[in-house]
Amino acid sequence: MPSNFNLNDTLANRLKVKNILSEMEVERGRSMAENGGISLDRALLRLGLLEERLLLPELAGALNLPFSLSEDGFELDEAILEELTPEYCNGNVLAPVYDGRGVSRILLSDPANAGLRSELAFHLENRPEFAVAPTRVIRLLLSSAEVADKTEIETPDEVRQADRERVRQEEADGPVIRFVSEVFNEAVALGASDIHFESQEDGLRIRFRIHGLLRAQSVNRSLNPGSILARVKVMAAMNVSERRLPQDGRITANMAGRKVDFRVSSVPTSFGESIVCRVLDPKALRMGWDQLGFSAEITSHIIRVIEQPSGLFLVTGPTGSGKTTTLYTALSHLNTDDRKILTVEDPVEYNLSGIEQVQVHEEIGMTFAKALRSFLRQDPNVIMIGEIRDQETAEIACRAALVGRMVLSTLHTNSPQGAVTRLVDLGVPEYIVRDVLRGVLGQRLEVSSSGWALRAEFCSSF
């Protein structure tokens, strides 16, 4: 059989020549295969670019192995099944069978796995003949062995039918679970800040927000859109049956050797639901000032301002421009034993050791303004406010900055220079704003000749 490298080339050529996949889709699969250390066929399945029923015949052809799309004509080789054990066969998704001519074969759903083939040859002390079949077919065949173990009191036909229905249901859910897992993994790998699952008239659209822009992703059209949305809601501990009201949830998963959180929000739409998952990757918090993309001059301005004993420092910019990352980097810089730091956020995105963080709950009256009033009695050195968006919060933030606190926050303005006007519009007297405002950082991500670049502007004269 060809090596994995040659097999990937052979499979890629077959898929392109037969117009099963475009060259761009094949290259996307190659990239994931190389980065993840997996075969091309596994990468294409994980990305949802191709279904097993379309991919496996081409993979079988590249390996010169027979392929079957149905379990008909096969009978389990129970002697080999017992030798390998059902647990081993289920775990590796393989089935020892006799074909219609009585030839013993091993059906594989992952025939490119050379290690598995070698392992089977070792266990069986020969060179078994291999064939290729979809996961569904192998599961159904293995289920018949479970049926044989049932007691004679049960009706064999009823038991077999029940087991087949169970396997079919598992196989219906399995691809959805794998697909959703791959979406989350790819989002983290690409550095996306948000994942959008959007119900459309013609199906489901999935988009990643990367560097502030939304990018459409491939969707496995064979999967039910409602099942994909339900899987996300299950992961976020949300009410799956509730589709008429907005919901919030949170997902925690281990990815790339670290814990990654996802803040999940769902809203009902005309064609179903829209679910947005904010990616909260702690990797961003380990970035120093030099890794954020700011020039040395702007970094020195920021540090000079936030290290002052009191005042107001604001970060402005569009969605996805990295405002939260900048504020958390500033907090990490200030997080020393001689400073007490309090934050009020909606919601708390990252948990920072050594910093007291408060979650806003407006439904019970725990607003930004109420939290800030309590903060002033906690004797903090530094206060971080997730966002200044109303008059009461703006006034209390400026008051805290006046009485010896360094206050950090974000503000929605088109430019740093517009921060004064925005705060005045919110009801803070202009003379107070000019007295407490120490600096405003405006940041946005823009396309450059070499890719994406962070454009930053710092203003300290008001």
XYZ file of C-alpha atoms in Angstrom:
462
model
C 0.000 0.000 0.000
C 1.179 3.577 -0.620
C 2.721 5.643 2.149
C 0.497 8.212 3.842
C 2.245 11.002 1.948
C 1.660 9.317 -1.436
C -1.836 8.276 -0.368
C -2.752 11.888 0.391
C -1.520 12.911 -3.076
C -3.406 10.083 -4.774
C -6.622 10.818 -2.877
C -6.329 14.564 -3.543
C -5.929 13.961 -7.275
C -8.925 11.612 -7.429
C -11.146 14.113 -5.622
C -10.105 16.974 -7.904
C -10.224 15.030 -11.186
C -13.734 13.772 -10.433
C -14.837 17.271 -9.308
C -15.879 15.914 -5.919
C -14.028 18.772 -4.214
C -12.533 22.014 -5.476
C -8.800 22.573 -5.337
C -9.329 25.162 -2.597
C -11.258 22.664 -0.452
C -8.625 19.979 -0.963
C -5.862 22.403 0.031
C -7.821 23.377 3.117
C -7.934 19.706 4.060
C -4.208 19.335 3.356
C -3.431 22.261 5.625
C -5.403 20.771 8.504
C -3.847 17.342 7.895
C -0.311 18.741 8.014
C -0.947 20.931 11.052
C -2.803 18.214 12.948
C -0.597 15.292 11.961
C -3.541 13.339 10.523
C -4.355 11.833 7.138
C -6.112 13.849 4.444
C -9.281 11.750 4.591
C -9.671 12.332 8.352
C -9.106 16.073 7.872
C -11.768 16.301 5.155
C -14.267 14.452 7.360
C -13.524 16.627 10.385
C -13.944 19.799 8.365
C -17.294 18.534 7.092
C -16.187 18.993 3.478
C -17.157 15.459 2.504
C -19.335 12.618 3.776
C -18.074 9.074 4.279
C -20.299 7.713 1.507
C -18.523 9.974 -1.005
C -15.035 9.936 0.455
C -14.529 6.261 1.310
C -15.025 4.904 -2.248
C -12.234 7.203 -3.471
C -10.016 6.274 -0.533
C -10.652 2.589 -1.186
C -9.777 3.119 -4.849
C -6.543 4.876 -3.908
C -5.653 1.887 -1.685
C -6.854 -0.725 -4.206
C -9.314 -2.133 -1.667
C -12.925 -3.238 -2.212
C -15.663 -0.933 -0.905
C -19.206 -1.660 0.248
C -21.924 0.878 0.998
C -24.224 -1.703 2.618
C -24.084 -4.435 5.233
C -25.974 -6.804 2.909
C -24.031 -9.909 1.932
C -21.752 -9.851 4.980
C -21.788 -12.149 7.985
C -19.730 -11.593 11.108
C -16.726 -13.873 11.552
C -17.448 -14.648 15.191
C -14.191 -16.548 15.737
C -12.090 -13.501 14.833
C -14.525 -11.220 16.647
C -13.962 -13.215 19.827
C -10.198 -13.198 19.278
C -10.064 -9.426 18.780
C -12.889 -8.809 21.332
C -16.014 -6.730 20.580
C -14.598 -3.837 22.628
C -11.526 -3.636 20.386
C -13.651 -3.807 17.221
C -16.076 -1.145 18.440
C -13.270 1.105 19.622
C -11.462 0.921 16.268
C -14.660 0.795 14.161
C -13.837 -2.448 12.330
C -15.693 -5.677 11.712
C -14.345 -9.158 10.842
C -16.751 -10.650 8.273
C -17.298 -13.302 5.627
C -18.317 -11.901 2.282
C -20.820 -13.524 -0.086
C -18.115 -15.900 -1.375
C -17.121 -17.000 2.111
C -13.862 -14.999 2.086
C -12.834 -13.640 5.487
C -12.167 -9.890 5.482
C -11.720 -7.044 7.940
C -14.026 -4.109 7.196
C -12.383 -0.779 8.072
C -13.826 2.724 8.260
C -10.319 4.222 8.528
C -8.279 2.230 5.995
C -5.561 4.896 5.795
C -4.550 4.042 9.359
C -1.418 1.993 8.603
C -0.760 1.456 12.309
C -4.133 -0.205 12.772
C -3.584 -2.479 9.773
C -0.180 -3.547 11.140
C -1.688 -4.142 14.574
C -4.366 -6.402 13.088
C -1.790 -8.389 11.132
C 0.157 -8.887 14.373
C -2.890 -10.000 16.383
C -4.151 -12.349 13.690
C -0.673 -13.689 12.842
C -1.308 -13.314 9.114
C -1.964 -10.742 6.432
C -5.738 -10.327 6.604
C -7.655 -9.101 3.598
C -9.075 -5.648 4.151
C -12.139 -3.938 2.728
C -13.661 -0.519 3.293
C -17.148 0.327 4.611
C -18.802 3.348 6.253
C -19.013 3.587 10.033
C -22.780 3.013 9.885
C -22.355 -0.350 8.156
C -19.729 -1.551 10.627
C -21.799 -0.491 13.636
C -24.832 -2.339 12.304
C -22.821 -5.511 11.749
C -21.304 -5.365 15.233
C -24.757 -4.793 16.714
C -25.842 -8.174 15.366
C -23.283 -9.798 17.691
C -24.946 -8.072 20.641
C -28.308 -9.383 19.488
C -26.922 -12.939 19.484
C -26.073 -12.568 23.164
C -29.697 -11.813 24.126
C -31.676 -14.471 25.970
C -34.081 -16.657 24.050
C -37.004 -15.196 26.019
C -36.780 -12.040 23.896
C -38.004 -12.066 20.337
C -34.850 -12.069 18.154
C -36.417 -9.992 15.366
C -37.643 -7.340 17.809
C -34.304 -7.178 19.588
C -32.402 -6.939 16.312
C -34.689 -4.157 15.101
C -34.342 -2.235 18.376
C -30.560 -2.516 18.255
C -30.466 -1.404 14.642
C -32.602 1.626 15.491
C -30.318 2.457 18.416
C -27.214 2.211 16.242
C -28.827 4.312 13.535
C -29.687 6.963 16.142
C -26.124 6.906 17.510
C -24.801 7.290 13.997
C -27.239 10.137 13.371
C -25.969 11.946 16.473
C -22.308 10.976 16.109
C -21.557 13.042 12.973
C -23.249 16.065 14.561
C -21.127 15.751 17.708
C -17.951 15.354 15.651
C -18.864 18.237 13.350
C -19.606 20.667 16.194
C -16.384 19.638 17.940
C -14.414 20.342 14.773
C -16.064 23.769 14.393
C -14.965 24.762 17.902
C -11.471 23.346 17.445
C -10.982 25.116 14.133
C -12.231 28.411 15.574
C -9.638 28.233 18.351
C -6.892 27.203 15.914
C -7.683 30.142 13.610
C -7.803 32.651 16.474
C -11.496 33.496 15.992
C -13.096 35.769 18.562
C -16.663 34.579 17.863
C -18.499 31.655 16.252
C -21.863 32.426 14.618
C -24.427 29.652 14.009
C -27.194 31.298 11.952
C -30.439 29.698 10.785
C -31.171 30.685 7.184
C -34.058 29.897 4.846
C -31.868 27.449 2.934
C -30.170 25.854 5.960
C -27.492 26.739 8.498
C -24.701 29.270 8.032
C -21.586 29.192 10.216
C -19.199 32.134 10.345
C -16.070 32.943 12.361
C -15.151 36.490 13.348
C -11.419 36.729 12.717
C -9.582 40.044 13.052
C -12.926 41.818 13.241
C -14.372 40.378 10.005
C -16.837 37.529 9.602
C -15.732 34.623 7.415
C -18.119 31.918 6.189
C -17.191 28.312 6.990
C -18.113 25.032 5.323
C -21.218 23.291 6.668
C -21.962 19.590 6.314
C -25.297 19.834 4.486
C -26.150 16.220 5.276
C -26.567 17.157 8.944
C -29.808 18.544 10.319
C -29.387 22.263 11.219
C -31.624 21.835 14.263
C -29.434 18.981 15.539
C -26.311 21.156 15.233
C -27.937 24.014 17.166
C -29.284 21.588 19.762
C -25.809 20.110 20.269
C -24.370 23.565 20.971
C -27.173 24.288 23.439
C -26.626 20.957 25.203
C -22.915 21.752 25.560
C -23.824 25.169 27.020
C -26.332 23.661 29.506
C -29.185 25.595 27.883
C -32.823 24.523 27.523
C -32.889 22.678 24.190
C -36.695 22.704 23.925
C -36.937 26.490 24.409
C -36.660 28.160 20.995
C -38.883 31.207 21.558
C -36.838 33.122 24.126
C -33.191 34.276 24.261
C -30.857 32.184 26.414
C -27.315 32.447 27.730
C -24.876 29.688 28.579
C -21.230 28.797 28.844
C -19.047 25.988 27.516
C -15.685 24.894 28.909
C -13.505 22.564 26.852
C -9.900 21.394 26.749
C -8.313 22.338 23.436
C -4.703 22.447 22.303
C -3.569 21.544 25.823
C -5.423 24.354 27.590
C -8.891 25.135 28.918
C -10.913 27.349 26.594
C -14.263 28.899 27.548
C -17.056 29.875 25.192
C -19.765 32.372 26.188
C -22.935 31.327 24.392
C -25.964 33.450 23.491
C -29.040 32.358 21.538
C -31.909 34.407 20.105
C -34.968 33.280 18.096
C -35.023 34.363 14.433
C -37.383 34.050 11.465
C -35.941 30.711 10.362
C -34.965 29.186 13.696
C -32.260 30.425 16.062
C -29.039 32.380 15.955
C -26.348 31.227 18.382
C -23.159 33.201 18.943
C -20.248 31.772 20.925
C -17.614 34.223 22.165
C -14.244 32.450 22.281
C -12.472 33.115 25.570
C -9.027 31.683 24.984
C -6.666 32.201 27.952
C -3.777 32.172 25.474
C -4.649 35.816 24.746
C -4.014 36.740 28.379
C -0.447 35.473 28.233
C 0.412 37.992 25.553
C 2.697 40.825 26.572
C 2.525 44.366 25.250
C 5.057 43.562 22.544
C 2.833 40.761 21.197
C -0.316 42.859 20.905
C 1.026 44.704 17.893
C 1.367 48.193 19.420
C 4.378 50.317 18.601
C 6.897 50.922 21.370
C 5.782 54.558 21.563
C 2.104 53.747 22.096
C 2.949 50.985 24.586
C 5.007 53.446 26.648
C 2.075 55.944 26.596
C -0.337 53.261 27.849
C 1.960 52.101 30.657
C 2.692 55.674 31.717
C -1.061 56.372 32.030
C -2.239 53.191 33.754
C 0.563 53.352 36.337
C -0.676 56.727 37.567
C -2.431 56.586 40.983
C -5.722 57.963 39.650
C -7.511 58.946 36.487
C -9.533 57.464 33.633
C -8.082 55.391 30.790
C -10.374 54.384 27.912
C -10.053 51.990 24.978
C -12.196 52.523 21.876
C -12.632 50.529 18.689
C -15.055 48.361 16.693
C -16.235 44.863 17.637
C -13.469 42.287 17.391
C -10.629 44.798 17.451
C -9.153 43.434 20.693
C -10.330 45.997 23.263
C -10.925 43.334 25.920
C -7.498 41.788 25.310
C -5.880 45.210 25.729
C -7.694 45.863 29.021
C -6.826 42.435 30.416
C -3.194 42.920 29.425
C -3.252 46.214 31.312
C -4.757 44.504 34.370
C -2.102 41.780 34.227
C 0.556 44.505 34.109
C -0.934 46.201 37.197
C -1.658 42.994 39.129
C 0.856 43.209 41.975
C 0.608 42.499 45.695
C 0.529 46.200 46.581
C -2.582 46.947 44.463
C -6.220 45.937 44.998
C -7.972 45.525 41.663
C -11.730 45.174 41.168
C -13.586 44.620 37.891
C -17.265 44.773 36.951
C -18.085 42.987 33.702
C -21.053 41.789 31.673
C -20.143 38.981 31.673
C -16.830 38.058 33.312
C -14.885 36.743 30.331
C -11.608 35.573 31.863
C -10.874 34.650 35.461
C -7.738 36.444 36.627
C -5.897 35.231 39.699
C -5.448 37.920 42.348
C -8.193 40.171 40.937
C -11.727 40.486 42.339
C -14.212 40.211 39.477
C -17.938 40.979 39.683
C -20.593 39.796 37.236
C -23.425 42.151 36.239
C -26.946 40.744 36.770
C -29.365 43.438 35.682
C -32.417 41.201 36.212
C -31.811 41.358 39.992
C -30.631 44.956 40.019
C -26.886 44.248 39.982
C -25.941 46.894 37.413
C -22.605 48.479 36.514
C -23.571 51.542 38.546
C -24.600 49.570 41.651
C -21.389 47.522 41.556
C -19.295 50.680 41.195
C -20.941 52.291 44.222
C -20.026 49.229 46.268
C -16.485 49.279 44.869
C -15.808 52.711 46.325
C -16.316 51.236 49.806
C -13.856 48.401 49.049
C -10.830 50.721 48.893
C -9.525 49.572 45.470
C -6.479 51.029 43.703
C -7.659 50.024 40.232
C -11.171 49.558 38.852
C -11.971 48.043 35.468
C -15.434 48.578 33.963
C -16.351 46.340 31.043
C -18.077 49.196 29.216
C -19.329 52.700 29.970
C -22.733 52.858 28.279
C -25.068 54.960 30.424
C -25.068 58.221 32.367
C -24.998 56.698 35.851
C -22.019 54.453 35.095
C -20.142 57.319 33.412
C -20.696 59.651 36.374
C -19.606 57.114 39.004
C -16.543 56.120 36.943
C -15.439 59.754 36.713
C -16.139 60.289 40.409
C -13.983 57.253 41.281
C -11.190 58.631 39.106
C -11.456 61.946 40.945
C -10.976 60.379 44.388
C -7.765 58.444 43.878
C -8.663 55.424 41.729
C -7.279 54.428 38.353
C -10.314 53.491 36.251
C -10.007 51.466 33.022
C -12.896 50.937 30.616
C -14.099 50.775 27.003
C -16.238 53.347 25.224
C -17.977 53.349 21.853
C -16.634 56.246 19.791
C -15.320 56.533 16.239
C -11.999 58.018 17.365
C -10.057 58.663 20.583
C -10.717 62.376 20.219
C -14.463 61.700 20.404
C -14.251 60.309 23.941
C -14.788 63.704 25.583
C -17.859 64.411 23.466
C -19.304 60.966 24.183
C -18.896 61.316 27.963
C -20.422 64.801 27.873
C -23.348 63.406 25.844
C -23.810 60.819 28.608
C -24.242 63.672 31.118
C -20.783 64.136 32.677
C -19.768 67.825 32.920
C -17.021 68.619 30.425
C -14.721 70.152 33.037
C -14.793 66.902 35.040
C -14.078 64.818 31.952
C -11.042 66.917 31.051
C -9.842 66.759 34.656
C -9.950 62.953 35.032
C -9.270 61.688 31.506
C -5.613 60.634 31.303
C -5.563 58.897 27.929
C -7.672 57.251 25.222
C -6.476 54.412 23.012
C -8.214 53.885 19.693
C -7.531 50.555 18.007
C -8.781 48.709 14.937
C -7.623 45.849 12.737
C -6.919 46.650 9.100
C -5.732 44.720 6.063
C -2.132 45.387 5.103
C 0.126 44.073 2.350
C 1.423 41.379 4.712
C -1.961 40.416 6.182
C -3.713 41.929 9.188
C -2.260 44.816 11.135
C -3.348 46.581 14.317
C -3.814 50.276 13.792
C -3.615 52.161 17.076
C -3.865 55.823 17.994
C -3.244 57.280 21.435
C -4.614 60.602 22.583
C -3.764 62.340 25.869
C -4.586 65.992 25.080
C -8.208 66.994 25.549
